[in-house]
Each structure stands twice: as structure tokens, then as C-alpha cells.
Tab-separated table of C-alpha atoms and ligand atoms in Angstrom:
chain	number	residue	atom	x	y	z
A	101	MET	CA	16.730	12.539	-10.145
A	102	LEU	CA	13.233	12.699	-10.807
A	103	PRO	CA	10.903	11.199	-12.091
A	104	ALA	CA	10.999	8.267	-9.377
A	105	LEU	CA	8.395	5.808	-8.313
A	106	VAL	CA	8.563	3.008	-5.239
A	107	LEU	CA	6.411	0.040	-4.689
A	108	HIS	CA	5.730	-2.383	-2.112
A	109	GLY	CA	3.542	-5.404	-1.953
A	110	GLY	CA	3.419	-5.671	2.220
A	111	ALA	CA	5.803	-6.653	4.759
A	112	GLY	CA	5.282	-9.805	6.157
A	113	ASP	CA	6.875	-13.690	6.132
A	114	VAL	CA	5.279	-15.849	3.057
A	115	ASP	CA	6.660	-18.925	1.686
A	116	ASP	CA	9.333	-18.652	-1.247
A	117	GLU	CA	6.986	-19.514	-4.031
A	118	ARG	CA	4.128	-17.059	-3.134
A	119	ALA	CA	7.031	-14.584	-2.841
A	120	GLN	CA	8.237	-14.923	-6.087
A	121	ALA	CA	4.599	-14.572	-7.512
A	122	LYS	CA	4.871	-10.901	-5.525
A	123	LEU	CA	8.180	-10.333	-6.969
A	124	ILE	CA	6.762	-10.679	-10.476
A	125	GLY	CA	3.699	-8.200	-9.459
A	126	VAL	CA	5.490	-5.580	-7.915
A	127	GLN	CA	7.697	-5.733	-11.132
A	128	VAL	CA	4.607	-5.594	-13.163
A	129	ALA	CA	2.760	-2.701	-11.557
A	130	ALA	CA	5.933	-0.741	-11.408
A	131	ARG	CA	6.015	-0.853	-15.351
A	132	GLU	CA	2.107	0.517	-15.347
A	133	GLY	CA	2.987	2.933	-12.884
A	134	TRP	CA	6.453	4.081	-14.881
A	135	ARG	CA	4.671	3.967	-18.220
A	136	ILE	CA	2.797	7.212	-16.543
A	137	LEU	CA	4.901	8.918	-14.707
A	138	ASN	CA	7.407	8.971	-17.338
A	139	MET	CA	4.888	10.873	-20.036
A	140	PRO	CA	5.858	14.225	-20.730
A	141	GLU	CA	2.686	15.310	-18.132
A	142	GLY	CA	2.594	12.403	-16.232
A	143	SER	CA	1.538	13.192	-12.424
A	144	ALA	CA	2.810	11.482	-9.313
A	145	LEU	CA	-1.065	10.904	-8.222
A	146	ASP	CA	-1.638	9.103	-11.882
A	147	ALA	CA	0.988	6.935	-11.325
A	148	VAL	CA	0.718	5.249	-7.968
A	149	GLU	CA	-3.166	4.596	-8.110
A	150	ALA	CA	-2.004	2.911	-11.394
A	151	ALA	CA	0.512	0.995	-9.924
A	152	VAL	CA	-1.566	0.085	-7.160
A	153	ARG	CA	-4.848	-1.149	-9.094
A	154	VAL	CA	-2.525	-3.305	-10.859
A	155	MET	CA	-1.776	-5.084	-7.630
A	156	GLU	CA	-5.127	-4.578	-6.399
A	157	ASP	CA	-5.920	-6.876	-9.522
A	158	ASP	CA	-3.529	-9.654	-8.767
A	159	PRO	CA	-4.734	-12.101	-6.608
A	160	ASN	CA	-1.270	-12.630	-5.084
A	161	PHE	CA	-1.340	-9.415	-2.928
A	162	ASN	CA	-3.952	-8.805	0.085
A	163	ALA	CA	-5.704	-5.921	-1.791
A	164	GLY	CA	-8.859	-5.859	-3.868
A	165	ILE	CA	-9.175	-9.781	-5.258
A	166	GLY	CA	-7.096	-11.529	-2.970
A	167	SER	CA	-7.955	-9.821	-0.125
A	168	VAL	CA	-7.242	-11.451	3.333
A	169	LEU	CA	-10.793	-12.356	4.995
A	170	ASN	CA	-12.380	-11.024	8.301
A	171	PHE	CA	-13.485	-13.560	11.130
A	172	ASP	CA	-16.873	-13.751	9.536
A	173	GLY	CA	-15.432	-14.916	5.966
A	174	ASP	CA	-15.984	-11.796	4.245
A	175	VAL	CA	-13.516	-8.952	2.624
A	176	GLU	CA	-13.380	-5.600	4.132
A	177	MET	CA	-10.845	-3.497	2.715
A	178	ASP	CA	-9.441	-0.110	3.374
A	179	ALA	CA	-7.066	2.321	1.244
A	180	LEU	CA	-5.810	5.777	1.183
A	181	VAL	CA	-4.706	8.489	-1.593
A	182	MET	CA	-2.697	11.772	-0.616
A	183	GLU	CA	-1.194	14.134	-2.912
A	184	GLY	CA	1.465	16.780	-1.640
A	185	HIS	CA	0.533	19.751	-3.097
A	186	LYS	CA	-2.776	21.024	-1.557
A	187	LEU	CA	-2.348	18.216	1.011
A	188	GLU	CA	-5.742	16.568	-0.538
A	189	ALA	CA	-6.542	12.966	0.958
A	190	GLY	CA	-9.178	10.613	0.184
A	191	ALA	CA	-9.519	7.552	2.310
A	192	VAL	CA	-12.041	4.351	2.335
A	193	ALA	CA	-12.430	1.795	5.080
A	194	CYS	CA	-14.329	-1.348	5.355
A	195	LEU	CA	-15.132	-1.145	1.660
A	196	ARG	CA	-16.933	-4.313	0.613
A	197	ASP	CA	-17.288	-5.753	-2.762
A	198	ILE	CA	-15.488	-3.264	-5.250
A	199	LYS	CA	-12.650	-4.244	-7.360
A	200	ASN	CA	-10.230	-1.254	-6.972
A	201	PRO	CA	-10.782	0.727	-3.331
A	202	VAL	CA	-7.879	2.929	-4.131
A	203	SER	CA	-9.900	4.396	-6.858
A	204	VAL	CA	-12.829	5.155	-4.953
A	205	ALA	CA	-10.386	6.804	-2.078
A	206	ARG	CA	-9.095	9.174	-4.940
A	207	LEU	CA	-13.094	9.965	-5.285
A	208	VAL	CA	-13.305	10.912	-1.870
A	209	MET	CA	-10.660	12.827	-2.099
A	210	GLU	CA	-11.830	15.006	-5.288
A	211	LYS	CA	-15.525	14.559	-5.393
A	212	SER	CA	-16.580	14.880	-0.979
A	213	GLU	CA	-15.711	17.324	1.596
A	214	HIS	CA	-14.691	14.490	3.794
A	215	ILE	CA	-11.309	12.406	3.762
A	216	LEU	CA	-12.234	9.067	5.250
A	217	ILE	CA	-15.801	7.312	4.659
A	218	ALA	CA	-16.364	4.078	5.990
A	219	GLY	CA	-18.164	0.978	5.857
A	220	GLN	CA	-21.917	1.017	4.477
A	221	GLY	CA	-21.404	4.944	3.600
A	222	ALA	CA	-18.375	4.148	1.821
A	223	ASN	CA	-20.090	2.024	-0.146
A	224	ARG	CA	-22.919	3.867	-1.051
A	225	PHE	CA	-20.713	7.140	-2.110
A	226	ALA	CA	-18.864	4.399	-4.409
A	227	GLU	CA	-22.245	3.536	-5.705
A	228	GLU	CA	-23.147	7.188	-6.116
A	229	GLN	CA	-20.087	8.057	-7.954
A	230	GLY	CA	-21.015	5.169	-10.309
A	231	VAL	CA	-18.656	2.406	-9.743
A	232	ALA	CA	-19.701	-0.814	-10.327
A	233	ARG	CA	-20.237	-3.493	-7.326
A	234	LEU	CA	-18.939	-6.627	-7.695
A	235	GLN	CA	-20.693	-10.104	-6.139
A	236	PRO	CA	-18.843	-10.691	-2.751
A	237	GLU	CA	-17.545	-13.930	-3.891
A	238	GLU	CA	-15.171	-12.302	-6.547
A	239	LEU	CA	-12.939	-10.787	-4.451
A	240	VAL	CA	-12.482	-14.388	-2.306
A	241	THR	CA	-9.321	-16.783	-3.393
A	242	LYS	CA	-8.898	-20.352	-2.125
A	243	TYR	CA	-5.833	-19.674	-0.716
A	244	GLU	CA	-7.164	-16.703	1.457
A	245	THR	CA	-10.189	-19.128	2.628
A	246	LYS	CA	-7.671	-21.641	3.408
A	247	CYS	CA	-5.528	-18.875	5.369
A	248	LEU	CA	-8.744	-18.203	7.393
A	249	GLU	CA	-9.268	-21.985	7.876
A	250	ASP	CA	-5.746	-21.944	8.944
A	251	PHE	CA	-5.656	-18.881	11.434
A	252	LYS	CA	-9.083	-20.601	12.889
A	253	ASN	CA	-7.552	-23.710	13.834
A	254	ASP	CA	-3.876	-22.009	15.049
A	255	ARG	CA	-4.004	-18.874	15.490
A	256	LYS	CA	-0.756	-18.015	16.801
A	257	GLY	CA	0.563	-20.064	13.455
A	258	LYS	CA	-0.971	-17.257	11.279
A	259	PRO	CA	1.454	-14.076	10.114
A	260	PRO	CA	-1.019	-11.305	9.969
A	261	GLY	CA	-2.224	-10.145	6.614
A	262	VAL	CA	0.196	-9.977	4.250
A	263	GLY	CA	0.426	-8.305	0.893
A	264	THR	CA	-1.022	-5.085	1.417
A	265	VAL	CA	-0.328	-2.544	-1.651
A	266	GLY	CA	1.620	0.611	-1.367
A	267	ALA	CA	3.120	3.361	-4.190
A	268	VAL	CA	5.093	6.288	-3.723
A	269	ALA	CA	5.739	8.947	-6.425
A	270	VAL	CA	7.704	12.158	-7.121
A	271	ASP	CA	7.297	13.769	-10.816
A	272	ARG	CA	8.944	15.736	-12.981
A	273	LYS	CA	7.114	18.840	-11.687
A	274	GLY	CA	8.215	17.815	-8.124
A	275	ARG	CA	4.720	16.536	-7.094
A	276	VAL	CA	4.367	13.543	-5.025
A	277	ALA	CA	1.855	11.289	-4.319
A	278	VAL	CA	0.960	8.542	-2.131
A	279	ALA	CA	-1.367	5.447	-2.866
A	280	LEU	CA	-2.030	2.413	-0.288
A	281	SER	CA	-4.669	-0.054	-0.625
A	282	THR	CA	-5.344	-3.353	1.499
A	283	GLY	CA	-7.719	-6.151	3.072
A	284	GLY	CA	-6.427	-6.279	6.371
A	285	THR	CA	-5.359	-8.540	8.407
A	286	CYS	CA	-5.887	-12.074	8.413
A	287	GLY	CA	-9.598	-12.830	10.927
A	288	LYS	CA	-9.836	-9.526	12.076
A	289	THR	CA	-13.081	-8.715	13.678
A	290	PRO	CA	-15.708	-7.552	11.256
A	291	GLY	CA	-15.501	-3.147	11.120
A	292	ARG	CA	-11.757	-3.346	12.379
A	293	VAL	CA	-9.969	-0.368	10.558
A	294	GLY	CA	-5.991	-0.745	10.414
A	295	ASP	CA	-3.354	1.723	9.618
A	296	THR	CA	-4.056	2.067	6.079
A	297	PRO	CA	-6.643	4.614	5.325
A	298	LEU	CA	-5.135	6.977	8.254
A	299	VAL	CA	-3.131	9.728	7.475
A	300	GLY	CA	0.077	10.007	9.134
A	301	CYS	CA	-0.064	6.228	9.812
A	302	GLY	CA	-0.581	4.344	6.380
A	303	GLY	CA	0.831	7.168	4.336
A	304	TYR	CA	1.908	10.878	4.253
A	305	CYS	CA	3.165	13.225	1.634
A	306	ASP	CA	4.417	17.172	1.388
A	307	GLU	CA	5.875	18.169	-1.768
A	308	ALA	CA	8.147	20.334	0.136
A	309	VAL	CA	9.716	16.671	1.506
A	310	GLY	CA	8.632	13.668	0.036
A	311	ALA	CA	6.201	10.691	0.275
A	312	VAL	CA	5.919	7.943	2.633
A	313	ALA	CA	3.859	4.299	2.536
A	314	SER	CA	3.966	2.020	5.287
A	315	THR	CA	2.805	-1.376	5.679
A	316	GLY	CA	2.690	-4.364	8.459
A	317	HIS	CA	1.101	-4.775	11.378
A	318	GLY	CA	-1.843	-1.802	11.559
A	319	GLU	CA	-2.122	-1.855	15.193
A	320	SER	CA	1.705	-0.919	15.692
A	321	ILE	CA	2.321	1.196	12.886
A	322	THR	CA	-0.941	3.371	14.081
A	323	LYS	CA	0.639	3.830	17.402
A	324	ALA	CA	3.921	4.585	16.162
A	325	CYS	CA	2.364	6.878	13.137
A	326	LEU	CA	4.731	5.344	10.943
A	327	ALA	CA	4.224	7.368	7.687
A	328	SER	CA	4.719	10.317	9.546
A	329	SER	CA	7.638	9.523	11.892
A	330	ILE	CA	9.325	8.749	8.746
A	331	PHE	CA	8.379	11.899	7.064
A	332	ASN	CA	9.747	14.126	10.429
A	333	LEU	CA	12.910	12.504	10.241
A	334	MET	CA	13.204	13.448	6.103
A	335	LYS	CA	12.178	16.951	7.202
A	336	GLN	CA	14.618	17.224	9.664
A	337	GLY	CA	17.063	16.344	7.374
A	338	ILE	CA	18.303	12.932	8.231
A	339	SER	CA	19.095	10.568	5.129
A	340	ILE	CA	15.388	9.043	3.638
A	341	GLN	CA	17.042	5.473	3.987
A	342	ASN	CA	18.154	6.055	7.991
A	343	ALA	CA	14.632	8.006	8.465
A	344	ALA	CA	12.839	4.621	6.931
A	345	ASP	CA	15.338	2.158	8.965
A	346	GLU	CA	15.324	3.869	12.232
A	347	SER	CA	11.672	4.765	12.532
A	348	CYS	CA	10.725	0.969	11.770
A	349	GLU	CA	13.197	-0.288	14.015
A	350	PHE	CA	11.555	1.984	16.796
A	351	LEU	CA	8.178	0.676	15.896
A	352	THR	CA	9.238	-2.828	16.259
A	353	SER	CA	11.358	-2.320	19.485
A	354	ARG	CA	8.383	-0.242	21.098
A	355	THR	CA	5.619	-2.104	19.975
A	356	GLY	CA	6.446	-5.361	19.567
A	357	GLY	CA	5.059	-5.577	15.752
A	358	THR	CA	6.717	-5.782	12.253
A	359	ALA	CA	6.729	-3.045	9.697
A	360	GLY	CA	8.003	-2.257	6.500
A	361	ALA	CA	8.210	1.324	4.536
A	362	ILE	CA	8.787	3.282	1.167
A	363	ALA	CA	9.560	6.587	0.602
A	364	VAL	CA	10.495	9.026	-1.774
A	365	SER	CA	12.122	12.747	-1.313
A	366	LYS	CA	10.944	15.576	-3.291
A	367	ASN	CA	14.719	15.316	-5.161
A	368	GLY	CA	14.189	11.770	-6.155
A	369	GLU	CA	15.891	9.713	-3.664
A	370	THR	CA	14.459	6.401	-2.469
A	371	ALA	CA	13.972	4.045	0.501
A	372	VAL	CA	12.723	0.689	1.339
A	373	ALA	CA	12.881	-0.690	4.997
A	374	HIS	CA	11.267	-3.284	6.683
A	375	THR	CA	11.699	-5.142	10.305
A	376	THR	CA	10.245	-8.694	8.619
A	377	ASP	CA	11.973	-10.957	6.694
A	378	LYS	CA	10.476	-10.289	3.245
A	379	MET	CA	9.060	-7.585	1.476
A	380	PRO	CA	8.818	-6.823	-1.970
A	381	TRP	CA	9.570	-3.833	-2.970
A	382	ALA	CA	10.310	-2.103	-6.572
A	383	ILE	CA	11.920	0.958	-7.457
A	384	VAL	CA	11.749	2.981	-10.842
A	385	SER	CA	14.473	5.932	-11.359
A	386	ASP	CA	17.123	6.585	-14.039
A	387	GLY	CA	16.132	4.523	-16.356
A	388	GLU	CA	16.219	1.380	-14.172
A	389	LEU	CA	13.731	-0.751	-12.455
A	390	ARG	CA	15.223	-2.378	-9.206
A	391	ALA	CA	13.228	-5.044	-7.564
A	392	GLY	CA	13.278	-7.613	-4.562
A	393	VAL	CA	11.817	-9.584	-1.782
A	394	LYS	CA	14.381	-10.740	0.609
A	395	TRP	CA	17.538	-8.680	2.018
A	396	GLY	CA	20.612	-8.504	0.182
A	397	GLU	CA	19.035	-9.904	-3.011
A	398	GLU	CA	17.414	-7.812	-5.992
A	399	VAL	CA	16.960	-8.237	-9.695
A	400	SER	CA	17.259	-5.268	-12.118
A	401	GLU	CA	16.270	-4.001	-15.757
A	402	LYS	CA	16.826	-1.140	-17.765
A	403	ILE	CA	13.377	0.834	-18.399
B	88	LIG	N1	-0.950	-2.711	7.413
B	88	LIG	C1	-2.394	-3.150	7.180
B	88	LIG	C2	-3.082	-3.490	7.964
B	88	LIG	O1	-2.874	-3.803	9.374
B	88	LIG	C3	-1.861	-4.728	6.803
B	88	LIG	C4	-0.607	-4.771	6.080
B	88	LIG	O2	0.161	-3.793	5.839
B	88	LIG	O3	0.160	-5.921	5.784
B	88	LIG	O4	-4.176	-3.483	8.239
């Protein structure tokens, strides 16, 4: 039933304390996204942007404040916004010192003639659009500084960046949208761009079918074109949950990487899938907010 909203807070393995903080974080973001989506004129695009902004502002997620650090100890962020009516998309890659990259991605979609702007050009574009620039250290948390140290000491011991955020929604008018934001993977080579800002890899949507957002090992997701793989199975009439499960499992068997995804159909059906042990997620539809992190465990509330 319309409208419907699904969020994720990153596929990957985190300890229970951090998983609990992320579970609370996705619920807070879901309430904010739903507040917008549930308005009489609430748009899917406004709702996914708002939900992602909440998670970018939450240091427990690998996006905005709390982003993982690259090998040099700097934050470089990727983000994507796409809407399913005109298939408009906007994205940024390797953006620095900006609190809410998802909103810069939306500005790229709405105010530029391009889809993806990277690096210094992305920062220059943000500045021209009047977006405030932070001091670099304002996005850096002690937790991520320690993660980078651990990564450098034992590269095999550290999972790649965990806590990327994403949201998909369908509104009352049947419009669909997707938004994603990430700091990427811990210890990445400066200048590395993951799947998140790539249309068809990090996210995809078309109002004829629905919307999809990915998370997990970006190089594997890009090789498997995860979002478009799920989208195409949905288009062929495969059930949304099977489409998401099959595509994530294919990615893992074919590339050896792990990933997760969320999806919503134009009719408001929803799916959450992951080949990791954990992935914080939240679904809001039919007056209920459901959320979870681990397989088989979920909490719910009336909304
Ligand atoms: N997919 C993101 C990247 O590789 C990371 C994540 O989703 O955790 O940049």
C-alpha cells in the first residue's frame, strides 16, 4: 500500500553495541522520512533526502559526520539521488568537508546539466550553490580514527567501511525515489570512488517498477551492477524479496564480496536483503514502523 519507505544503515559486521546505536538511528531517520512522506503532498524525493540527512548527521553511520577515513586520514564522501518520473539523477564523489552530501547530489540533479561531479569540482559546485563548507576535522570521529589505525595495523582484521546509508520510497502519487550517502571504505586509496554514486550500482529507480538502494563492498556491487540487477528482476515480475535475495546471493557467489539492498515497488511492496550477518534497516508502511539489524530479529511500533 502507498506510501512506503525503506531505509538501510549499511551492510556489514559490527559489534552489538554499535548495532544497537544504528538500530536507533534508522528508526529516528524513518520517523523523519515518514513525517514528510505521510503529508498530503509528501514526495518520495523529499522523504528519502530527509531520511538520509538524519543518518548523515548521526555519527554512528558511515556518512556525513562519522564517515570512514581514507588511507591519508581524510574524509571523502560519495552520494546519489535519483527520481523515477523523468529518470533524473545527481551524484557527487570524493566530496570533502560537507555535512550533507546527499543534498549536494540533489543540487547536481536539479541545478546542473550533469549527473556526477567529483573531487574539487564537486566542492566548487557545492560552494557555488551556497552550501557551507566545514573544517575537515568536523566530520572526523574518534571511532573512525581508531578504525583507520586498526586497519593500518592489521588490514585483514578490519571489515570495509560499514554504515553507509540509503533510502527508497514511493509516495501517494506513485512517484519513486532513492538516495544514498557514504564515506566509502576504511583505509581506501585517496580518490577511490565506490558504487554509491553510480546509477545502476548504488541505486536505481523508475516509477514503472520501483526503487532500489545497495550497500556493502563497493567494488563487488559495481561488478554485479547490484541495483540494476534487482530492478531488472522486479521488472520481469519476480517477487521483490526474491529479486533482492537472488541478486545479493549472486553477487557474493560471483565476486566473493558481501552486500545488502533495500527495495520498494511502485505498489508499495518492500524488501530487505543482505549476505552479511547484520544490516540495520527500517520499513514504514501501513501505519507501522518495523526495524531490525540481525536476521530474524525485529521491533515494531505504530506510526
Ligand atoms: N558501498 C559503499 C562503498 O563501497 C560502502 C558501504 O555500503 O558500506 O563505498
